[in-house]
Coordinates of C-alpha atoms in Angstrom, one line a residue:
Chain A
M1 CA -15.8 35.5 57.4
A2 CA -12.2 35.4 58.6
E3 CA -11.2 39.0 59.3
V4 CA -7.4 39.6 59.5
K5 CA -5.3 42.6 60.3
N6 CA -4.1 44.5 57.2
K7 CA -1.3 47.0 57.6
Q8 CA -1.3 49.8 55.1
V9 CA 0.8 52.8 54.1
V10 CA -1.5 55.8 53.6
L11 CA -0.9 59.3 52.3
K12 CA -1.3 61.7 55.2
D13 CA -1.4 64.9 53.1
Y14 CA -0.2 66.0 49.7
A15 CA 3.6 66.3 49.6
T16 CA 5.2 69.7 48.9
G17 CA 8.9 69.8 48.0
F18 CA 10.6 66.5 48.6
P19 CA 8.2 64.0 50.2
K20 CA 9.1 63.1 53.7
E21 CA 8.4 60.0 55.8
S22 CA 5.9 62.1 57.8
D23 CA 3.8 62.5 54.6
M24 CA 2.9 58.9 55.1
D25 CA 1.3 56.9 57.9
I26 CA 1.3 53.2 58.7
V27 CA -2.2 52.3 59.7
E28 CA -3.7 48.9 60.7
G29 CA -7.1 48.0 59.1
T30 CA -8.7 44.7 58.7
I31 CA -9.7 42.7 55.6
S32 CA -11.9 39.7 55.1
L33 CA -10.0 36.7 53.6
N34 CA -13.2 35.4 52.0
L35 CA -14.8 36.8 48.9
P36 CA -18.5 37.4 49.1
E37 CA -20.7 35.0 47.2
G38 CA -20.8 35.9 43.5
S39 CA -17.9 38.4 43.6
N40 CA -15.6 38.5 40.6
E41 CA -12.8 40.2 42.5
V42 CA -9.4 38.8 43.3
L43 CA -8.0 38.7 46.8
L44 CA -4.2 39.1 46.8
K45 CA -1.5 38.5 49.4
N46 CA 1.1 41.1 48.4
L47 CA 4.7 39.7 48.4
Y48 CA 6.9 42.4 46.8
L49 CA 6.2 46.1 46.3
S50 CA 8.0 48.4 44.0
C51 CA 9.3 51.9 44.9
D52 CA 9.3 54.2 41.9
P53 CA 10.2 57.8 41.3
Y54 CA 6.9 58.6 39.6
M55 CA 5.1 58.0 42.9
Q56 CA 6.4 61.3 44.1
M57 CA 4.4 63.1 41.5
L58 CA 1.3 61.1 42.6
M59 CA 1.8 62.3 46.2
S60 CA 1.8 66.0 45.1
K61 CA -1.0 68.2 44.0
I62 CA 0.0 69.3 40.4
E63 CA -2.4 71.3 38.3
G64 CA -3.7 69.5 35.3
L65 CA -2.9 66.0 36.6
E66 CA -6.0 65.4 38.7
G67 CA -7.6 62.2 37.7
F68 CA -4.4 60.6 36.5
G69 CA -4.0 58.2 39.4
T70 CA -2.8 60.8 42.0
Y71 CA -3.1 59.7 45.6
S72 CA -5.7 60.9 48.0
P73 CA -5.0 61.8 51.6
G74 CA -6.2 59.0 53.9
S75 CA -6.0 56.3 51.2
P76 CA -3.2 53.8 50.7
L77 CA -0.5 54.4 48.2
T78 CA -0.7 52.4 45.0
G79 CA 1.9 50.9 42.9
Y80 CA 3.1 47.7 41.2
G81 CA 3.6 44.5 43.2
V82 CA 4.1 40.7 43.0
A83 CA 1.3 38.9 44.8
K84 CA -0.2 35.5 45.4
V85 CA -3.9 34.9 44.7
L86 CA -5.6 33.9 48.0
E87 CA -9.2 33.8 46.6
S88 CA -10.5 34.5 43.2
G89 CA -14.0 35.1 41.7
H90 CA -12.4 35.9 38.4
P91 CA -12.3 33.2 35.8
D92 CA -8.7 34.0 34.7
Y93 CA -7.1 33.6 38.1
K94 CA -7.2 30.8 40.7
K95 CA -6.0 30.3 44.3
G96 CA -2.3 29.9 44.4
D97 CA -1.5 31.8 41.1
L98 CA 1.4 34.1 41.2
V99 CA 0.7 37.4 39.5
W100 CA 2.1 40.9 39.2
G101 CA 0.2 44.1 38.6
F102 CA -1.2 47.2 40.1
T103 CA -1.9 46.8 43.8
K104 CA -1.8 48.8 47.0
W105 CA 0.8 49.4 49.7
E106 CA -0.8 47.0 52.2
E107 CA -0.5 43.3 53.2
H108 CA -3.6 42.1 51.4
S109 CA -5.5 43.8 48.5
L110 CA -8.9 43.2 47.0
V111 CA -8.5 43.8 43.3
P112 CA -11.5 44.6 41.1
S113 CA -12.0 42.3 38.1
S114 CA -11.5 45.2 35.7
Q115 CA -7.8 45.5 36.7
I116 CA -5.1 43.9 34.7
L117 CA -3.0 41.3 36.5
F118 CA -0.2 39.5 34.6
K119 CA 0.2 35.8 35.5
I120 CA 3.8 34.9 36.2
E121 CA 4.8 31.9 34.0
H122 CA 8.6 32.0 34.3
T123 CA 9.5 31.1 37.9
D124 CA 13.1 30.2 37.2
V125 CA 14.1 33.9 37.8
P126 CA 13.5 35.6 41.2
L127 CA 9.9 36.6 41.7
S128 CA 10.9 40.2 42.7
Y129 CA 12.1 40.7 39.1
Y130 CA 8.5 41.1 38.1
I131 CA 8.4 44.5 39.7
G132 CA 11.6 45.4 38.1
I133 CA 13.3 44.2 35.0
L134 CA 10.4 41.9 34.0
G135 CA 7.7 44.3 35.1
I136 CA 6.8 47.9 34.5
P137 CA 10.3 49.3 34.7
G138 CA 11.8 46.8 32.2
M139 CA 8.8 47.0 30.0
T140 CA 9.0 50.8 30.1
A141 CA 12.6 50.9 29.0
Y142 CA 11.8 48.4 26.2
A143 CA 8.7 50.2 24.9
G144 CA 10.3 53.7 25.4
F145 CA 13.5 52.8 23.7
F146 CA 12.3 50.6 20.8
E147 CA 8.8 51.8 20.2
V148 CA 9.0 55.5 21.0
G149 CA 12.7 56.2 20.4
L150 CA 12.9 54.2 17.1
P151 CA 16.6 53.6 17.3
K152 CA 18.7 53.2 14.2
K153 CA 22.1 51.6 14.0
G154 CA 24.8 54.1 15.0
D155 CA 22.4 56.4 17.0
R156 CA 24.0 58.2 20.0
V157 CA 21.9 57.6 23.0
F158 CA 21.8 59.5 26.3
V159 CA 19.9 58.3 29.3
S160 CA 19.4 60.5 32.4
A161 CA 18.6 58.8 35.6
A162 CA 19.2 58.6 39.3
S163 CA 21.5 55.7 38.7
G164 CA 24.0 55.7 41.6
A165 CA 27.7 55.2 41.2
V166 CA 29.3 55.9 37.8
D167 CA 31.6 52.9 38.3
L168 CA 28.6 50.7 38.6
L169 CA 27.2 51.9 35.3
K170 CA 30.4 51.6 33.4
N171 CA 32.0 48.5 34.9
K172 CA 29.0 46.4 35.9
L173 CA 26.0 47.6 33.8
G174 CA 27.9 48.0 30.5
F175 CA 27.4 51.6 29.6
D176 CA 30.0 53.1 27.2
D177 CA 30.4 56.0 29.5
A178 CA 28.7 57.8 32.4
F179 CA 29.0 60.9 34.4
N180 CA 27.7 62.3 37.7
Y181 CA 25.8 65.5 37.1
K182 CA 26.7 66.7 40.5
E183 CA 30.3 66.9 39.5
E184 CA 29.5 68.8 36.3
P185 CA 28.9 72.5 37.0
D186 CA 28.2 73.0 33.2
L187 CA 25.9 70.3 31.9
N188 CA 26.0 71.7 28.4
A189 CA 29.8 71.5 28.4
A190 CA 29.7 67.9 29.8
L191 CA 27.3 66.8 27.1
K192 CA 29.4 68.4 24.4
R193 CA 32.4 66.4 25.8
Y194 CA 30.6 63.1 25.9
F195 CA 28.6 63.7 22.6
P196 CA 30.8 65.8 20.4
E197 CA 28.5 64.9 17.4
G198 CA 25.3 65.4 19.4
I199 CA 22.6 63.1 20.7
D200 CA 20.1 61.2 18.5
I201 CA 17.9 59.7 21.3
Y202 CA 17.5 61.1 24.8
F203 CA 15.7 58.9 27.2
E204 CA 14.4 61.5 29.7
N205 CA 13.9 60.6 33.3
V206 CA 15.1 63.9 34.9
G207 CA 13.7 67.0 33.2
G208 CA 14.4 70.6 34.1
K209 CA 18.0 71.8 33.7
T210 CA 19.0 68.4 32.3
L211 CA 16.4 68.6 29.5
D212 CA 17.4 72.2 28.8
A213 CA 21.1 71.3 28.4
V214 CA 20.2 68.2 26.2
L215 CA 18.1 70.4 23.9
L216 CA 21.2 72.3 23.0
N217 CA 23.0 69.1 22.1
M218 CA 20.3 67.2 20.1
R219 CA 21.0 66.3 16.5
V220 CA 18.6 66.9 13.6
H221 CA 15.6 64.6 13.7
G222 CA 16.5 63.7 17.3
R223 CA 14.0 62.0 19.6
I224 CA 13.4 62.7 23.2
V225 CA 11.5 59.9 24.9
V226 CA 9.9 61.3 28.0
C227 CA 9.6 58.6 30.6
G228 CA 9.7 60.8 33.7
M229 CA 11.0 64.1 35.1
V230 CA 12.2 63.2 38.6
S231 CA 14.0 66.5 39.2
Q232 CA 10.7 68.3 38.9
Y233 CA 8.1 66.5 40.9
N234 CA 9.3 67.9 44.2
L235 CA 9.3 71.5 43.1
A236 CA 6.4 73.9 44.0
Q237 CA 7.5 75.8 40.9
P238 CA 9.1 73.6 38.3
D239 CA 12.3 74.7 36.5
G240 CA 11.6 76.7 33.3
V241 CA 12.9 75.0 30.2
T242 CA 14.2 77.7 27.9
N243 CA 15.8 76.0 24.9
L244 CA 12.6 74.6 23.2
A245 CA 13.3 76.8 20.1
N246 CA 15.8 74.1 19.2
L247 CA 12.8 71.8 18.4
I248 CA 12.1 73.8 15.3
F249 CA 15.2 73.8 13.1
K250 CA 16.4 70.5 14.4
R251 CA 13.0 69.0 13.8
I252 CA 13.1 67.2 17.2
R253 CA 10.3 65.0 18.5
I254 CA 9.5 65.0 22.2
Q255 CA 7.2 62.2 23.1
G256 CA 5.7 61.5 26.5
F257 CA 4.6 57.9 26.9
G258 CA 3.0 55.6 29.3
V259 CA 3.8 51.9 29.3
A260 CA 0.1 50.9 29.6
D261 CA -0.2 51.8 25.9
Y262 CA 2.2 49.0 25.1
Y263 CA 1.0 46.1 27.3
Q264 CA 0.2 44.1 24.2
L265 CA 4.0 43.8 23.7
Y266 CA 4.6 42.1 27.0
P267 CA 5.0 38.6 25.6
K268 CA 7.4 39.8 22.9
F269 CA 9.3 41.7 25.6
L270 CA 9.7 38.6 27.8
E271 CA 10.9 36.6 24.8
Y272 CA 13.5 39.3 24.3
V273 CA 14.7 39.9 27.8
V274 CA 14.4 36.6 29.7
P275 CA 17.1 34.8 27.7
K276 CA 19.4 37.9 28.0
I277 CA 19.0 37.7 31.8
K278 CA 19.8 34.0 31.9
E279 CA 22.8 34.5 29.7
G280 CA 24.1 37.3 31.8
K281 CA 23.9 39.8 28.9
I282 CA 21.7 42.1 31.0
V283 CA 22.9 42.7 34.5
Y284 CA 20.2 43.6 37.1
V285 CA 20.8 44.9 40.6
E286 CA 18.3 45.0 43.4
D287 CA 18.2 46.9 46.7
I288 CA 15.9 44.9 49.0
V289 CA 14.3 46.1 52.3
E290 CA 12.1 43.9 54.5
G291 CA 8.6 44.8 55.9
L292 CA 5.9 47.4 55.1
E293 CA 7.4 49.7 57.9
K294 CA 10.5 50.1 55.7
A295 CA 8.4 51.2 52.7
P296 CA 8.2 55.0 53.5
P297 CA 11.9 55.4 54.1
A298 CA 12.7 53.3 51.1
L299 CA 10.5 55.5 48.9
I300 CA 12.1 58.7 50.3
G301 CA 15.5 57.2 49.8
L302 CA 15.0 57.1 46.0
F303 CA 15.3 60.9 46.0
S304 CA 18.5 61.1 48.1
G305 CA 20.3 58.4 46.1
R306 CA 20.3 56.0 49.1
N307 CA 19.5 52.8 47.1
V308 CA 21.8 51.0 44.7
G309 CA 19.7 49.2 42.1
K310 CA 16.0 48.6 42.0
Q311 CA 14.3 49.4 45.3
V312 CA 12.2 46.4 46.4
I313 CA 10.1 46.0 49.5
V314 CA 9.5 42.5 50.6
L315 CA 6.3 41.8 52.6
A316 CA 6.5 38.0 52.3
R317 CA 8.4 35.6 50.2
E318 CA 5.4 33.3 49.5
Chain B
M1 CA 29.5 91.4 -19.5
A2 CA 26.6 93.7 -18.6
E3 CA 27.0 94.8 -15.0
V4 CA 23.9 96.3 -13.4
K5 CA 23.3 97.9 -10.0
N6 CA 21.9 95.4 -7.5
K7 CA 20.3 96.8 -4.3
Q8 CA 20.4 94.5 -1.3
V9 CA 19.2 94.4 2.3
V10 CA 22.1 93.2 4.5
L11 CA 22.2 92.3 8.2
K12 CA 24.3 95.0 9.9
D13 CA 24.8 93.1 13.2
Y14 CA 23.1 90.4 15.1
A15 CA 19.8 91.5 16.5
T16 CA 19.2 91.4 20.2
G17 CA 15.7 91.8 21.6
F18 CA 13.2 92.8 18.9
P19 CA 15.0 93.5 15.6
K20 CA 15.0 97.1 14.5
E21 CA 15.2 98.7 11.1
S22 CA 18.7 99.8 12.1
D23 CA 19.8 96.1 12.3
M24 CA 19.6 96.1 8.5
D25 CA 21.2 98.3 5.8
I26 CA 20.3 98.9 2.2
V27 CA 23.4 98.7 0.1
E28 CA 24.0 99.0 -3.6
G29 CA 26.2 96.4 -5.2
T30 CA 26.5 95.3 -8.8
I31 CA 25.8 92.0 -10.5
S32 CA 26.6 90.7 -14.0
L33 CA 23.5 89.9 -16.1
N34 CA 25.4 87.2 -18.1
L35 CA 26.4 83.8 -16.8
P36 CA 30.0 82.8 -17.3
E37 CA 30.6 80.1 -20.0
G38 CA 29.9 76.6 -18.7
S39 CA 28.1 77.8 -15.5
N40 CA 25.1 75.7 -14.3
E41 CA 23.8 78.5 -12.1
V42 CA 20.5 80.4 -12.5
L43 CA 20.3 84.2 -12.6
L44 CA 17.0 85.5 -11.2
K45 CA 15.2 88.7 -11.3
N46 CA 13.3 88.8 -7.9
L47 CA 9.7 89.9 -8.2
Y48 CA 8.1 89.2 -4.8
L49 CA 9.8 88.6 -1.4
S50 CA 8.3 87.1 1.6
C51 CA 8.5 88.5 5.1
D52 CA 8.3 85.7 7.7
P53 CA 8.5 85.6 11.5
Y54 CA 11.2 82.9 11.6
M55 CA 13.6 85.5 10.0
Q56 CA 13.9 87.1 13.3
M57 CA 15.5 84.0 14.7
L58 CA 18.0 83.9 11.9
M59 CA 19.0 87.6 12.7
S60 CA 19.8 86.7 16.3
K61 CA 22.7 84.7 17.7
I62 CA 21.1 81.7 19.5
E63 CA 23.3 79.0 20.9
G64 CA 22.9 75.7 19.3
L65 CA 21.4 77.1 16.0
E66 CA 24.7 78.0 14.3
G67 CA 24.8 76.5 10.9
F68 CA 21.0 76.3 10.5
G69 CA 20.8 79.1 8.0
T70 CA 21.3 82.0 10.4
Y71 CA 22.3 85.3 8.8
S72 CA 25.8 86.7 8.9
P73 CA 26.6 90.4 9.4
G74 CA 27.4 92.1 6.1
S75 CA 25.5 89.5 4.0
P76 CA 22.1 89.9 2.5
L77 CA 19.1 88.4 4.2
T78 CA 17.7 85.3 2.6
G79 CA 14.1 84.1 2.3
Y80 CA 11.6 82.9 -0.1
G81 CA 10.6 84.7 -3.3
V82 CA 8.9 84.6 -6.6
A83 CA 11.4 85.3 -9.5
K84 CA 11.8 85.3 -13.3
V85 CA 14.7 83.4 -14.8
L86 CA 16.9 85.9 -16.7
E87 CA 19.7 83.4 -17.7
S88 CA 20.1 79.7 -16.9
G89 CA 22.9 77.2 -17.2
H90 CA 20.7 74.6 -15.5
P91 CA 19.0 72.2 -17.7
D92 CA 15.7 72.3 -15.7
Y93 CA 15.2 76.1 -16.1
K94 CA 15.1 78.4 -19.2
K95 CA 15.0 82.2 -19.7
G96 CA 11.6 83.5 -19.0
D97 CA 10.5 80.8 -16.6
L98 CA 8.6 81.9 -13.5
V99 CA 9.9 80.1 -10.3
W100 CA 9.6 80.4 -6.6
G101 CA 12.1 79.3 -4.0
F102 CA 14.9 80.3 -1.7
T103 CA 16.5 83.6 -2.8
K104 CA 18.1 86.7 -1.3
W105 CA 16.8 90.1 -0.4
E106 CA 18.2 91.8 -3.5
E107 CA 17.0 92.8 -6.9
H108 CA 18.9 90.0 -8.8
S109 CA 20.2 86.8 -7.4
L110 CA 22.6 84.2 -8.7
V111 CA 21.3 80.8 -7.5
P112 CA 23.6 77.7 -7.4
S113 CA 22.4 74.7 -9.3
S114 CA 22.1 72.7 -6.1
Q115 CA 19.2 74.9 -4.8
I116 CA 15.6 73.8 -5.3
L117 CA 13.5 76.2 -7.4
F118 CA 9.8 75.3 -8.0
K119 CA 8.5 76.1 -11.4
I120 CA 5.2 77.9 -11.4
E121 CA 2.7 76.1 -13.5
H122 CA -0.6 77.6 -12.4
T123 CA -0.5 81.3 -13.5
D124 CA -4.3 81.9 -13.2
V125 CA -3.8 82.9 -9.5
P126 CA -1.7 85.9 -8.4
L127 CA 2.0 85.2 -8.6
S128 CA 2.5 86.6 -5.1
Y129 CA 0.5 83.6 -3.8
Y130 CA 3.6 81.5 -4.4
I131 CA 5.4 83.1 -1.4
G132 CA 2.2 82.6 0.7
I133 CA -0.6 80.2 0.5
L134 CA 0.9 78.4 -2.5
G135 CA 4.5 78.5 -1.2
I136 CA 6.3 77.8 2.0
P137 CA 3.6 79.2 4.5
G138 CA 0.8 77.2 2.8
M139 CA 2.8 74.1 2.4
T140 CA 4.0 74.5 6.1
A141 CA 0.4 74.6 7.3
Y142 CA -0.5 71.6 5.1
A143 CA 2.4 69.4 6.1
G144 CA 2.3 70.4 9.8
F145 CA -1.4 69.9 10.2
F146 CA -1.9 66.8 8.1
E147 CA 1.4 65.0 8.3
V148 CA 2.6 66.0 11.8
G149 CA -0.6 66.7 13.6
L150 CA -2.4 63.6 12.1
P151 CA -5.9 65.0 12.7
K152 CA -8.8 62.7 13.3
K153 CA -12.5 63.6 12.9
G154 CA -13.7 65.5 15.9
D155 CA -10.3 66.6 17.1
R156 CA -10.2 70.0 18.9
V157 CA -7.6 72.2 17.3
F158 CA -5.9 75.3 18.7
V159 CA -3.7 77.5 16.5
S160 CA -1.6 80.3 18.1
A161 CA -0.4 83.0 15.8
A162 CA 0.1 86.7 15.3
S163 CA -3.1 86.9 13.3
G164 CA -4.4 90.4 13.6
A165 CA -8.0 91.2 14.4
V166 CA -10.3 88.6 15.9
D167 CA -13.2 89.7 13.7
L168 CA -11.1 88.9 10.6
L169 CA -10.4 85.4 11.9
K170 CA -14.0 84.6 12.8
N171 CA -15.9 86.5 10.0
K172 CA -13.6 86.3 7.1
L173 CA -11.3 83.4 7.6
G174 CA -13.8 81.0 9.0
F175 CA -12.4 80.0 12.4
D176 CA -15.0 78.6 14.8
D177 CA -13.8 81.0 17.5
A178 CA -10.8 83.2 18.3
F179 CA -9.5 85.4 21.1
N180 CA -6.9 88.1 21.5
Y181 CA -4.3 86.9 24.1
K182 CA -3.6 90.6 25.0
E183 CA -7.2 90.7 26.4
E184 CA -6.8 87.5 28.4
P185 CA -4.9 88.1 31.7
D186 CA -5.1 84.4 32.4
L187 CA -4.4 82.3 29.3
N188 CA -5.1 79.0 31.1
A189 CA -8.5 80.2 32.1
A190 CA -9.2 81.4 28.5
L191 CA -8.2 78.0 27.0
K192 CA -10.4 76.3 29.6
R193 CA -13.3 78.5 28.4
Y194 CA -12.7 77.9 24.7
F195 CA -11.8 74.2 25.1
P196 CA -13.7 72.8 28.0
E197 CA -12.9 69.3 26.9
G198 CA -9.2 70.1 26.2
I199 CA -7.1 70.3 23.0
D200 CA -6.1 67.4 20.7
I201 CA -3.9 69.3 18.3
Y202 CA -2.0 72.5 19.1
F203 CA -0.4 74.2 16.1
E204 CA 2.4 76.1 17.8
N205 CA 3.6 79.4 16.4
V206 CA 4.1 81.4 19.6
G207 CA 5.9 79.4 22.4
G208 CA 6.7 80.6 25.9
K209 CA 3.8 81.4 28.1
T210 CA 1.3 80.3 25.5
L211 CA 2.8 76.8 25.3
D212 CA 2.9 76.6 29.0
A213 CA -0.8 77.4 29.3
V214 CA -1.6 75.0 26.4
L215 CA 0.2 72.1 28.2
L216 CA -2.2 72.4 31.1
N217 CA -5.1 72.0 28.6
M218 CA -4.0 69.2 26.3
R219 CA -5.9 66.0 26.1
V220 CA -4.4 62.5 26.4
H221 CA -2.5 61.5 23.3
G222 CA -2.5 65.2 22.2
R223 CA -0.1 66.5 19.5
I224 CA 1.8 69.7 19.6
V225 CA 3.0 70.6 16.1
V226 CA 5.9 73.1 16.6
C227 CA 6.1 75.4 13.6
G228 CA 7.6 78.4 15.3
M229 CA 7.9 80.2 18.6
V230 CA 7.7 83.8 17.6
S231 CA 7.3 85.2 21.2
Q232 CA 10.7 83.8 22.0
Y233 CA 13.0 84.9 19.2
N234 CA 13.5 88.4 20.5
L235 CA 14.3 87.4 24.1
A236 CA 17.9 87.4 25.3
Q237 CA 16.6 84.9 27.9
P238 CA 13.6 82.9 26.6
D239 CA 10.6 82.2 28.8
G240 CA 11.0 79.1 30.9
V241 CA 8.3 76.5 30.1
T242 CA 7.3 74.9 33.4
N243 CA 4.5 72.5 32.6
L244 CA 6.3 69.9 30.6
A245 CA 5.5 67.2 33.2
N246 CA 2.1 67.1 31.6
L247 CA 3.8 65.3 28.7
I248 CA 4.2 62.2 30.7
F249 CA 0.8 61.1 32.0
K250 CA -1.0 62.6 29.0
R251 CA 1.4 60.9 26.6
I252 CA 1.7 64.1 24.5
R253 CA 3.9 64.3 21.5
I254 CA 5.7 67.6 20.7
Q255 CA 7.1 67.6 17.2
G256 CA 9.3 70.3 15.7
F257 CA 9.2 70.1 11.9
G258 CA 10.6 71.8 8.9
V259 CA 8.6 72.0 5.7
A260 CA 11.7 71.0 3.6
D261 CA 11.2 67.5 4.9
Y262 CA 7.9 67.4 3.0
Y263 CA 8.7 69.0 -0.3
Q264 CA 7.8 65.8 -2.1
L265 CA 4.2 66.5 -1.2
Y266 CA 4.1 69.8 -3.1
P267 CA 2.2 68.5 -6.1
K268 CA -0.4 66.8 -3.8
F269 CA -0.7 70.0 -1.8
L270 CA -1.4 72.1 -5.0
E271 CA -4.0 69.6 -6.1
Y272 CA -5.7 70.1 -2.7
V273 CA -5.4 73.8 -2.3
V274 CA -5.7 75.5 -5.7
P275 CA -9.3 74.4 -6.3
K276 CA -10.2 75.5 -2.8
I277 CA -8.8 79.0 -3.5
K278 CA -10.6 79.2 -6.9
E279 CA -13.9 78.1 -5.2
G280 CA -13.5 80.6 -2.4
K281 CA -13.4 77.9 0.2
I282 CA -10.0 79.2 1.4
V283 CA -9.8 82.9 1.9
Y284 CA -6.4 84.5 1.6
V285 CA -5.4 88.1 2.6
E286 CA -2.2 89.9 1.5
D287 CA -0.6 93.0 2.8
I288 CA 1.6 94.4 0.0
V289 CA 4.4 97.0 0.1
E290 CA 6.3 98.2 -2.9
G291 CA 10.2 98.4 -3.1
L292 CA 13.2 96.9 -1.4
E293 CA 13.5 100.0 0.8
K294 CA 10.2 99.0 2.4
A295 CA 11.4 95.5 3.2
P296 CA 13.1 96.3 6.6
P297 CA 10.1 98.2 8.1
A298 CA 7.8 95.5 6.7
L299 CA 9.8 92.8 8.5
I300 CA 9.9 94.8 11.7
G301 CA 6.1 95.4 11.4
L302 CA 5.4 91.6 11.6
F303 CA 6.3 91.8 15.3
S304 CA 4.2 94.8 16.2
G305 CA 1.1 93.5 14.4
R306 CA 1.3 96.2 11.7
N307 CA 0.4 93.9 8.8
V308 CA -3.0 92.4 8.1
G309 CA -2.6 89.2 6.2
K310 CA 0.5 87.9 4.5
Q311 CA 3.3 90.5 4.3
V312 CA 4.6 90.7 0.7
I313 CA 7.3 92.9 -0.7
V314 CA 7.0 93.7 -4.4
L315 CA 10.2 94.5 -6.3
A316 CA 8.8 94.1 -9.8
R317 CA 5.6 92.7 -11.2
E318 CA 7.3 90.9 -14.1

């Protein structure tokens, strides 16, 4: 069997506070490029890896979340990637197929047959889009907004996120308005200024003090779609949210969701979003770094606002 | 016009911390027992008044809740009651009708025609039941549990409440198990003991530290039905809830609700619950005090655990 070197990014130890580059190690293992006789696994060459804020939570030890895909010290990080099939014992995939799905932070990955890989059919858009707007992040926004948020015409929508420059959001990405929370000493006052009539849908990516201020500004029958709480993952003691009594009289729904519950909508999602990308109605920005060695600083950079647009790690382009 | 004396319980000033008897005043006004010509109002003689934990929140000044029925200093408290119609300019009600609905803490109330009053049809159960098991509290439990909680067979259900003695809950009211949170220094450990496989539905009446411990013990796709947060209403600074990140990976729904959104189910609810009361399948306990003067201490008593069963104030029996 042909053994080749296989570089990996592994978790050194659980992160506490903000993760640091030193919480990860680059190690060099080996992997066989041939599947054993009778295997139904799939051998992937990883091309693009995604850096996502939720990975910070998986690097930490948070009570109650054991068994929800949290990383183990000594093992490679996992996440979503675009890959090429090198060998396949699985009837649905053959050598040369381009796929995206759950993989590991390493050059080559052996994927068990039980794991979902999405075959890439549209190749007239950049392949890296399948870890971004055409992959989990795009699908998450779609399912969260439409399926969980249940928008009605005229709804006032607030999205919190580590989004970079306000000018980018307003001038390039088409938001009606945007503000930088670091320039707002009183978040409640800021929300009252931007949403004088209150908020119908809050797409929650931040948590903590932002959620607390939003609760004061929700409208009756408002919906809070909880996608993430990035401000909280790095805290040994998360912020206490104090305004939950607003849920009662305003009859607010807070709904945590995971995109995996909505995978069956993926074809419908592609039908909706691919034309919008081609027509320029949805603008998408990427921040690309080259090489697995750049993966740990790229991941850390998410939390200091270093990246502009979706953080992509390129291992190989084909 | 016949003017009569009309005793009232008014809010003296906004309560801070636990409400005290001195936050309320008994005042004696007058009211006309004749409706003016052409009025479409309804004049009620109040028979039974309900004491409910949510009234504490209406007595406080809580940011973001202005306009949600909070009380004003100098005005009578409001709440649910059973009453007899003395005069009616409304086509749906006539003199002598027994009704229940939203009224004031006073001997006689003039109710605008826009306000919903439910006519009492079943009089073979005690009239006071219409401010309890056959009124808002019963309807709240029904709508919250069935319509918001969406129970499935086998679901593990936790209800938090100021419920009095554990023996009463287990031996008389038919709960599978019960514990006194004051005897549990570690709520998280207690919940793990009572729900080793986790909680599917949490019917939330308490909030704060209880909610925080429950979040650690919810199951995937769990539902938290937020009926009230009685532990929080008396706090100048509510407890911070720190475990909300559990919402994300466990895809938990937290839903605040108000029973008024479910009034159309009232006939269906009666059909469900009246036979169960008559057959003794639902056990109901009341704690009855006599006279409007007893109303302030009865309300305060809710928060010190003085009452056993539903707190009822009798003004008159017919």
